[in-house]
């Protein structure tokens, strides 16, 4: 395998040379640097000690966790033997000390302990029952096939960090796949990304609940065609019940107006969901990430700007996309800032949203948003 060296955060990483990233013998996507940056910041804020990078590929994620966060014991795993060998080389490149290799496992003991394994992630996670403070699932496509094992490998007060790149499924382009994998009815149109993220979280909540685990969303977002969620688990049946109460359904009519209901079963057949209707962030957590992103060595401006957007975003379910509303009502498109200002002057809360550059989140009723757009014609 032909390799080249890249730098990301504090890590030096050997990655395969390839024309297209999906053809490479080991997967590496430079576009996911923002995903890894935010995860590094999250681990710094959480201070988790034992961390699992269950689907590690080149090792970049776990190696960054070891170099840039207080984590003391980091496991890096991949089922692909080429990936395993590359992770071993990348660990050697970034850490001094002797790396002991025994078959499908390599261990480096020093200031930090690094454990590299070449196993099926499900097998590994089932063997390491309630062992990790932080489990990261960053797969190709859907994380669903790893979810049960991850919920067993993580401690009952631990944190799950989950990526889903099957946005076509969660956003309703492949409805049957969404029904199969997430047992949920997706929605098409301007709300599909937020609904997709909330369907993903809703499914995670239902899976956690069967272990009597509740879920608090520390941060969940959509970006570059993937979803990412950091979930703080809470121990006990009561907290699981509380999380379940935050599930519900979304309805949207032709005018673009939406409503949602908290319910276990939907009251109407036109429902989309079940999906999570609770918060998408813990405000203090996001403010801390944002603050650290400015201080972090080599922290990128892109990451900082994105965290600022997330920090300032009003955390209410769903949004109005000015382009979609204008189109649905035969109006001219107007500047988002203008609409936000009018709502603001009327005493409503209104902010931009990371889900779409042309959309706003507000506590104003739909009619007021439409009226604001009309005023600007
Ligand atoms: N987290 C990496 C990217 C991972 S890509 C990063 O941030 O760069 C997904 C990886 O999962 C691939 O390397 C693939 O080999 C691995 N994988 C797929 N199925 C697996 C399984 N059942 N067990 C362990 N690893 C698996």
Short mmCIF file of C-alpha atoms and ligand atoms in Angstrom, two decimals:
data_model
loop_
_atom_site.label_atom_id
_atom_site.label_comp_id
_atom_site.label_asym_id
_atom_site.label_seq_id
_atom_site.Cartn_x
_atom_site.Cartn_y
_atom_site.Cartn_z
CA UNK A 1 0.00 0.00 0.00
CA UNK A 2 1.43 3.37 -1.04
CA UNK A 3 1.33 5.86 1.82
CA UNK A 4 1.66 9.59 2.44
CA UNK A 5 1.89 11.53 5.68
CA UNK A 6 -0.76 14.05 6.73
CA UNK A 7 -1.11 16.22 9.80
CA UNK A 8 -4.29 16.80 11.70
CA UNK A 9 -4.53 18.37 15.14
CA UNK A 10 -1.38 17.22 16.96
CA UNK A 11 -1.15 13.95 15.06
CA UNK A 12 1.02 12.80 12.15
CA UNK A 13 -0.76 10.11 10.23
CA UNK A 14 0.19 7.81 7.38
CA UNK A 15 -2.74 7.41 5.02
CA UNK A 16 -3.06 5.48 1.74
CA UNK A 17 -2.46 7.35 -1.49
CA UNK A 18 -5.62 6.97 -3.53
CA UNK A 19 -7.47 8.72 -6.35
CA UNK A 20 -10.80 8.38 -4.57
CA UNK A 21 -11.14 7.85 -0.83
CA UNK A 22 -13.52 4.90 -1.18
CA UNK A 23 -10.98 2.98 -3.31
CA UNK A 24 -8.26 3.15 -0.67
CA UNK A 25 -7.30 -0.07 1.19
CA UNK A 26 -7.76 1.84 4.48
CA UNK A 27 -10.28 4.64 4.80
CA UNK A 28 -9.27 8.24 5.44
CA UNK A 29 -11.43 11.29 4.76
CA UNK A 30 -9.80 14.71 5.34
CA UNK A 31 -13.26 16.32 5.23
CA UNK A 32 -14.07 14.57 8.52
CA UNK A 33 -11.41 16.66 10.32
CA UNK A 34 -14.17 18.90 11.69
CA UNK A 35 -15.99 15.86 13.07
CA UNK A 36 -12.75 14.75 14.78
CA UNK A 37 -11.95 18.30 16.01
CA UNK A 38 -15.31 18.57 17.75
CA UNK A 39 -14.90 15.07 19.20
CA UNK A 40 -11.47 15.97 20.59
CA UNK A 41 -12.96 19.08 22.20
CA UNK A 42 -15.84 17.03 23.59
CA UNK A 43 -13.43 14.55 25.19
CA UNK A 44 -11.44 17.42 26.68
CA UNK A 45 -14.57 18.88 28.26
CA UNK A 46 -15.83 15.48 29.48
CA UNK A 47 -12.45 14.32 30.78
CA UNK A 48 -13.31 10.66 30.02
CA UNK A 49 -10.52 8.22 30.96
CA UNK A 50 -11.16 4.99 29.04
CA UNK A 51 -12.02 5.54 25.42
CA UNK A 52 -12.86 3.21 22.54
CA UNK A 53 -12.46 4.16 18.88
CA UNK A 54 -14.34 1.07 17.70
CA UNK A 55 -14.04 1.61 13.92
CA UNK A 56 -10.66 3.22 13.67
CA UNK A 57 -9.39 2.78 10.05
CA UNK A 58 -6.05 4.71 10.07
CA UNK A 59 -6.20 5.29 13.84
CA UNK A 60 -6.38 9.03 13.40
CA UNK A 61 -9.31 9.54 15.77
CA UNK A 62 -7.99 7.48 18.66
CA UNK A 63 -4.47 8.83 18.21
CA UNK A 64 -5.79 12.39 18.36
CA UNK A 65 -7.73 11.48 21.52
CA UNK A 66 -4.51 10.16 23.07
CA UNK A 67 -2.46 13.22 22.04
CA UNK A 68 -4.98 16.00 22.62
CA UNK A 69 -7.26 14.99 25.52
CA UNK A 70 -6.90 13.81 29.15
CA UNK A 71 -7.95 10.25 28.17
CA UNK A 72 -5.58 7.74 29.82
CA UNK A 73 -6.42 4.46 28.08
CA UNK A 74 -7.40 4.48 24.42
CA UNK A 75 -8.45 1.43 22.40
CA UNK A 76 -8.30 1.54 18.61
CA UNK A 77 -10.00 -1.25 16.71
CA UNK A 78 -10.64 -2.26 13.12
CA UNK A 79 -11.68 -5.53 11.51
CA UNK A 80 -9.53 -4.89 8.44
CA UNK A 81 -6.01 -6.39 8.86
CA UNK A 82 -4.53 -3.63 6.65
CA UNK A 83 -6.09 -1.06 8.95
CA UNK A 84 -4.70 -2.85 12.02
CA UNK A 85 -1.16 -2.77 10.60
CA UNK A 86 -1.51 0.89 9.65
CA UNK A 87 -2.84 1.83 13.10
CA UNK A 88 0.18 0.08 14.65
CA UNK A 89 2.52 2.09 12.40
CA UNK A 90 0.71 5.32 13.18
CA UNK A 91 0.88 4.68 16.93
CA UNK A 92 4.65 4.13 16.57
CA UNK A 93 4.93 7.36 14.59
CA UNK A 94 3.27 9.41 17.35
CA UNK A 95 4.40 7.75 20.58
CA UNK A 96 7.75 6.65 21.89
CA UNK A 97 7.86 3.53 24.03
CA UNK A 98 7.69 -0.10 23.19
CA UNK A 99 4.63 -1.39 21.36
CA UNK A 100 4.14 -5.08 22.19
CA UNK A 101 2.42 -6.94 19.37
CA UNK A 102 0.77 -10.30 20.03
CA UNK A 103 -1.30 -11.66 17.18
CA UNK A 104 -4.32 -9.44 16.71
CA UNK A 105 -3.52 -7.12 19.59
CA UNK A 106 -0.82 -4.51 20.27
CA UNK A 107 -0.28 -2.65 23.53
CA UNK A 108 1.78 0.40 24.33
CA UNK A 109 2.16 1.23 27.99
CA UNK A 110 3.51 4.59 28.98
CA UNK A 111 2.08 7.84 30.18
CA UNK A 112 -0.92 6.79 28.12
CA UNK A 113 -1.99 3.24 27.42
CA UNK A 114 -2.89 2.48 23.82
CA UNK A 115 -4.47 -0.81 22.85
CA UNK A 116 -4.78 -1.68 19.17
CA UNK A 117 -7.02 -4.60 18.20
CA UNK A 118 -7.97 -6.34 14.97
CA UNK A 119 -11.44 -7.60 15.90
CA UNK A 120 -15.05 -7.39 14.91
CA UNK A 121 -16.25 -4.33 16.82
CA UNK A 122 -19.33 -6.15 18.09
CA UNK A 123 -17.27 -8.99 19.52
CA UNK A 124 -14.81 -6.62 21.16
CA UNK A 125 -17.53 -4.44 22.67
CA UNK A 126 -19.41 -7.44 24.03
CA UNK A 127 -16.24 -8.75 25.67
CA UNK A 128 -15.45 -5.39 27.27
CA UNK A 129 -18.74 -5.17 29.15
CA UNK A 130 -19.30 -1.75 30.88
CA UNK A 131 -15.61 -0.98 30.52
CA UNK A 132 -15.43 2.34 28.63
CA UNK A 133 -16.26 5.89 29.70
CA UNK A 134 -16.59 6.96 26.07
CA UNK A 135 -17.41 4.83 23.04
CA UNK A 136 -17.04 6.30 19.56
CA UNK A 137 -18.85 4.71 16.62
CA UNK A 138 -17.77 6.28 13.36
CA UNK A 139 -18.79 3.77 10.67
CA UNK A 140 -19.43 3.84 6.95
CA UNK A 141 -23.19 4.37 6.69
CA UNK A 142 -25.47 3.41 9.54
CA UNK A 143 -24.26 2.82 13.14
CA UNK A 144 -27.27 0.60 13.89
CA UNK A 145 -25.50 -2.76 13.59
CA UNK A 146 -23.10 -1.71 16.37
CA UNK A 147 -25.52 0.01 18.69
CA UNK A 148 -26.47 -2.79 21.06
CA UNK A 149 -22.86 -3.78 21.68
CA UNK A 150 -21.87 -0.15 22.20
CA UNK A 151 -24.63 0.24 24.80
CA UNK A 152 -23.13 -2.74 26.65
CA UNK A 153 -19.47 -1.71 26.33
CA UNK A 154 -20.08 1.78 27.69
CA UNK A 155 -20.48 2.41 31.40
CA UNK A 156 -23.97 3.19 32.66
CA UNK A 157 -22.92 6.81 33.20
CA UNK A 158 -20.72 6.96 30.11
CA UNK A 159 -20.95 8.80 26.82
CA UNK A 160 -21.70 7.50 23.32
CA UNK A 161 -20.44 9.44 20.31
CA UNK A 162 -22.14 8.31 17.12
CA UNK A 163 -21.76 9.22 13.46
CA UNK A 164 -24.29 8.25 10.78
CA UNK A 165 -23.44 8.87 7.13
CA UNK A 166 -26.56 7.18 5.75
CA UNK A 167 -28.32 10.53 5.42
CA UNK A 168 -30.17 9.38 2.29
CA UNK A 169 -31.86 6.77 4.44
CA UNK A 170 -32.66 9.02 7.41
CA UNK A 171 -33.80 11.86 5.15
CA UNK A 172 -36.31 9.77 3.28
CA UNK A 173 -34.61 9.22 -0.09
CA UNK A 174 -34.73 5.49 0.74
CA UNK A 175 -37.87 5.27 2.82
CA UNK A 176 -37.95 1.48 3.16
CA UNK A 177 -34.39 1.43 4.47
CA UNK A 178 -35.43 3.99 7.12
CA UNK A 179 -38.39 1.84 8.16
CA UNK A 180 -36.12 -1.22 8.36
CA UNK A 181 -33.15 0.26 10.15
CA UNK A 182 -34.75 2.95 12.31
CA UNK A 183 -38.39 1.77 12.54
CA UNK A 184 -39.42 5.30 11.66
CA UNK A 185 -41.23 7.18 8.90
CA UNK A 186 -38.91 9.83 7.43
CA UNK A 187 -39.94 13.12 5.78
CA UNK A 188 -38.85 14.63 2.46
CA UNK A 189 -38.41 18.34 1.81
CA UNK A 190 -36.77 21.15 3.74
CA UNK A 191 -37.15 19.55 7.19
CA UNK A 192 -35.57 16.23 6.19
CA UNK A 193 -32.16 16.83 7.77
CA UNK A 194 -33.36 17.87 11.18
CA UNK A 195 -36.01 15.14 11.08
CA UNK A 196 -33.31 12.62 10.07
CA UNK A 197 -31.12 13.62 13.01
CA UNK A 198 -34.10 13.39 15.36
CA UNK A 199 -35.08 9.97 13.97
CA UNK A 200 -31.53 8.77 14.63
CA UNK A 201 -31.59 10.09 18.22
CA UNK A 202 -35.09 8.71 18.73
CA UNK A 203 -33.84 5.26 17.78
CA UNK A 204 -30.82 5.56 20.06
CA UNK A 205 -33.13 6.55 22.93
CA UNK A 206 -35.36 3.50 22.36
CA UNK A 207 -32.34 1.16 22.25
CA UNK A 208 -30.88 2.69 25.44
CA UNK A 209 -34.23 2.50 27.24
CA UNK A 210 -34.33 -1.29 27.13
CA UNK A 211 -31.19 -1.31 29.32
CA UNK A 212 -32.92 1.15 31.71
CA UNK A 213 -30.64 3.92 30.46
CA UNK A 214 -31.82 7.48 29.89
CA UNK A 215 -30.20 9.80 27.40
CA UNK A 216 -29.20 13.45 27.55
CA UNK A 217 -28.14 14.95 24.23
CA UNK A 218 -24.93 16.89 24.85
CA UNK A 219 -24.74 17.91 21.20
CA UNK A 220 -26.21 16.63 17.95
CA UNK A 221 -25.67 18.17 14.54
CA UNK A 222 -25.81 17.72 10.77
CA UNK A 223 -22.89 18.68 8.56
CA UNK A 224 -21.24 17.66 5.25
CA UNK A 225 -23.77 14.86 4.68
CA UNK A 226 -23.38 13.16 8.03
CA UNK A 227 -25.04 13.24 11.45
CA UNK A 228 -23.16 13.25 14.72
CA UNK A 229 -24.52 12.87 18.25
CA UNK A 230 -22.86 12.96 21.68
CA UNK A 231 -25.12 11.27 24.21
CA UNK A 232 -24.65 11.31 27.96
CA UNK A 233 -26.18 8.16 29.42
CA UNK A 234 -28.15 8.40 32.65
CA UNK A 235 -28.65 5.36 34.84
CA UNK A 236 -32.07 4.04 35.80
CA UNK A 237 -35.56 3.17 34.60
CA UNK A 238 -36.96 6.56 35.63
CA UNK A 239 -34.50 8.51 33.48
CA UNK A 240 -35.17 6.09 30.61
CA UNK A 241 -38.91 6.81 31.00
CA UNK A 242 -38.16 10.54 30.95
CA UNK A 243 -36.20 10.17 27.69
CA UNK A 244 -39.01 8.11 26.15
CA UNK A 245 -41.46 10.93 26.98
CA UNK A 246 -39.46 13.20 24.68
CA UNK A 247 -40.27 11.07 21.65
CA UNK A 248 -43.03 12.05 19.30
CA UNK A 249 -44.13 12.86 15.76
CA UNK A 250 -43.88 15.62 13.18
CA UNK A 251 -46.64 16.77 10.83
CA UNK A 252 -46.24 19.21 7.94
CA UNK A 253 -48.92 20.51 5.58
CA UNK A 254 -48.60 21.91 2.05
CA UNK A 255 -48.25 25.50 3.25
CA UNK A 256 -45.00 24.51 4.96
CA UNK A 257 -46.50 24.86 8.41
CA UNK A 258 -45.45 22.11 10.82
CA UNK A 259 -46.54 20.88 14.19
CA UNK A 260 -45.34 18.13 16.48
CA UNK A 261 -46.75 16.05 19.29
CA UNK A 262 -45.13 14.23 22.18
CA UNK A 263 -46.67 10.77 22.10
CA UNK A 264 -45.73 7.10 22.02
CA UNK A 265 -48.22 6.41 19.23
CA UNK A 266 -49.17 9.01 16.59
CA UNK A 267 -52.66 10.49 16.58
CA UNK A 268 -52.80 10.79 12.77
CA UNK A 269 -51.70 8.58 9.89
CA UNK A 270 -49.69 11.43 8.28
CA UNK A 271 -47.13 11.34 11.13
CA UNK A 272 -43.38 11.33 10.57
CA UNK A 273 -41.36 9.55 13.24
CA UNK A 274 -41.10 8.45 15.93
CA UNK A 275 -38.41 11.03 16.53
CA UNK A 276 -36.69 12.87 19.36
CA UNK A 277 -38.34 16.19 20.26
CA UNK A 278 -36.01 17.07 23.15
CA UNK A 279 -33.00 19.40 23.07
CA UNK A 280 -30.19 18.96 20.53
CA UNK A 281 -27.62 20.48 22.85
CA UNK A 282 -26.62 21.15 26.42
CA UNK A 283 -25.93 24.89 26.26
CA UNK A 284 -23.08 24.87 28.81
CA UNK A 285 -21.38 21.99 27.05
CA UNK A 286 -21.48 23.74 23.67
CA UNK A 287 -20.26 27.02 25.15
CA UNK A 288 -17.35 25.14 26.68
CA UNK A 289 -16.53 23.47 23.34
CA UNK A 290 -16.64 26.86 21.66
CA UNK A 291 -14.40 28.46 24.28
CA UNK A 292 -11.87 25.61 24.04
CA UNK A 293 -11.88 25.68 20.24
CA UNK A 294 -10.30 29.13 20.36
CA UNK A 295 -7.55 27.93 22.71
CA UNK A 296 -6.91 24.52 21.26
CA UNK A 297 -3.52 24.20 19.55
CA UNK A 298 -4.02 24.14 15.77
CA UNK A 299 -7.78 24.56 16.28
CA UNK A 300 -9.29 25.38 12.94
CA UNK A 301 -11.31 28.52 12.20
CA UNK A 302 -13.89 26.40 10.43
CA UNK A 303 -14.54 24.35 13.57
CA UNK A 304 -14.70 27.49 15.71
CA UNK A 305 -17.20 29.17 13.39
CA UNK A 306 -19.39 26.09 13.28
CA UNK A 307 -19.40 25.83 17.08
CA UNK A 308 -20.36 29.49 17.28
CA UNK A 309 -23.35 28.86 15.01
CA UNK A 310 -24.37 25.88 17.16
CA UNK A 311 -23.93 27.87 20.36
CA UNK A 312 -26.16 30.72 19.17
CA UNK A 313 -28.85 28.56 17.61
CA UNK A 314 -32.27 28.58 19.27
CA UNK A 315 -32.88 25.00 20.44
CA UNK A 316 -36.49 24.36 19.43
CA UNK A 317 -37.70 21.54 17.19
CA UNK A 318 -37.64 22.40 13.47
CA UNK A 319 -37.34 25.61 11.47
CA UNK A 320 -38.69 27.68 8.59
CA UNK A 321 -36.65 27.77 5.43
CA UNK A 322 -37.24 31.18 3.85
CA UNK A 323 -36.68 29.84 0.33
CA UNK A 324 -39.14 26.98 0.83
CA UNK A 325 -41.78 29.25 2.42
CA UNK A 326 -41.37 31.82 -0.40
CA UNK A 327 -41.68 29.10 -3.04
CA UNK A 328 -44.75 27.54 -1.43
CA UNK A 329 -46.51 30.95 -1.30
CA UNK A 330 -45.39 32.48 -4.59
CA UNK A 331 -43.27 35.14 -2.88
CA UNK A 332 -39.86 36.54 -3.73
CA UNK A 333 -36.93 35.25 -1.68
CA UNK A 334 -35.73 37.82 0.83
CA UNK A 335 -32.65 38.04 3.04
CA UNK A 336 -32.80 35.80 6.09
CA UNK A 337 -31.41 38.56 8.33
CA UNK A 338 -34.37 40.79 7.38
CA UNK A 339 -36.93 38.17 8.40
CA UNK A 340 -35.10 37.49 11.65
CA UNK A 341 -35.04 41.21 12.43
CA UNK A 342 -38.79 41.69 11.92
CA UNK A 343 -39.59 38.74 14.20
CA UNK A 344 -37.13 40.04 16.74
CA UNK A 345 -38.78 43.46 16.74
CA UNK A 346 -42.12 41.82 17.41
CA UNK A 347 -40.65 40.25 20.53
CA UNK A 348 -40.03 36.75 19.24
CA UNK A 349 -36.84 34.75 19.47
CA UNK A 350 -35.32 33.99 16.09
CA UNK A 351 -31.87 32.73 15.07
CA UNK A 352 -30.07 31.13 12.18
CA UNK A 353 -29.75 27.35 12.17
CA UNK A 354 -26.87 25.10 11.17
CA UNK A 355 -29.33 22.87 9.25
CA UNK A 356 -29.66 25.36 6.40
CA UNK A 357 -28.10 28.73 5.50
CA UNK A 358 -31.51 30.05 4.38
CA UNK A 359 -33.54 28.95 7.42
CA UNK A 360 -34.44 30.29 10.84
CA UNK A 361 -35.48 28.82 14.16
CA UNK A 362 -38.10 30.78 16.04
CA UNK A 363 -40.76 30.64 18.74
CA UNK A 364 -43.02 32.72 16.47
CA UNK A 365 -46.03 31.01 14.86
CA UNK A 366 -45.83 30.15 11.17
CA UNK A 367 -48.25 32.98 10.23
CA UNK A 368 -45.82 35.57 11.65
CA UNK A 369 -42.94 34.18 9.57
CA UNK A 370 -45.10 34.34 6.46
CA UNK A 371 -46.21 37.88 7.37
CA UNK A 372 -42.58 38.97 7.83
CA UNK A 373 -41.72 37.65 4.39
CA UNK A 374 -44.76 39.48 2.93
CA UNK A 375 -43.67 42.73 4.57
CA UNK A 376 -40.35 42.42 2.78
CA UNK A 377 -41.86 42.02 -0.72
N1 LIG B 1 -13.29 6.52 12.33
C1 LIG B 1 -12.45 6.63 11.13
C2 LIG B 1 -13.15 6.16 9.88
C3 LIG B 1 -13.73 4.78 9.99
S1 LIG B 1 -14.30 4.10 8.49
C4 LIG B 1 -11.93 8.06 10.97
O1 LIG B 1 -12.29 8.97 11.77
O2 LIG B 1 -11.15 8.29 10.05
C5 LIG B 1 -15.08 2.64 9.05
C6 LIG B 1 -14.13 1.52 9.43
O3 LIG B 1 -14.91 0.49 10.03
C7 LIG B 1 -13.40 0.87 8.27
O4 LIG B 1 -12.02 0.99 8.46
C8 LIG B 1 -13.83 -0.61 8.33
O5 LIG B 1 -12.78 -1.52 8.05
C9 LIG B 1 -14.28 -0.75 9.76
N2 LIG B 1 -15.26 -1.81 10.02
C10 LIG B 1 -16.33 -2.17 9.28
N3 LIG B 1 -17.01 -3.18 9.88
C11 LIG B 1 -16.38 -3.46 11.04
C12 LIG B 1 -16.60 -4.36 12.10
N4 LIG B 1 -17.64 -5.20 12.11
N5 LIG B 1 -15.74 -4.37 13.14
C13 LIG B 1 -14.68 -3.52 13.18
N6 LIG B 1 -14.42 -2.64 12.20
C14 LIG B 1 -15.24 -2.60 11.13
#
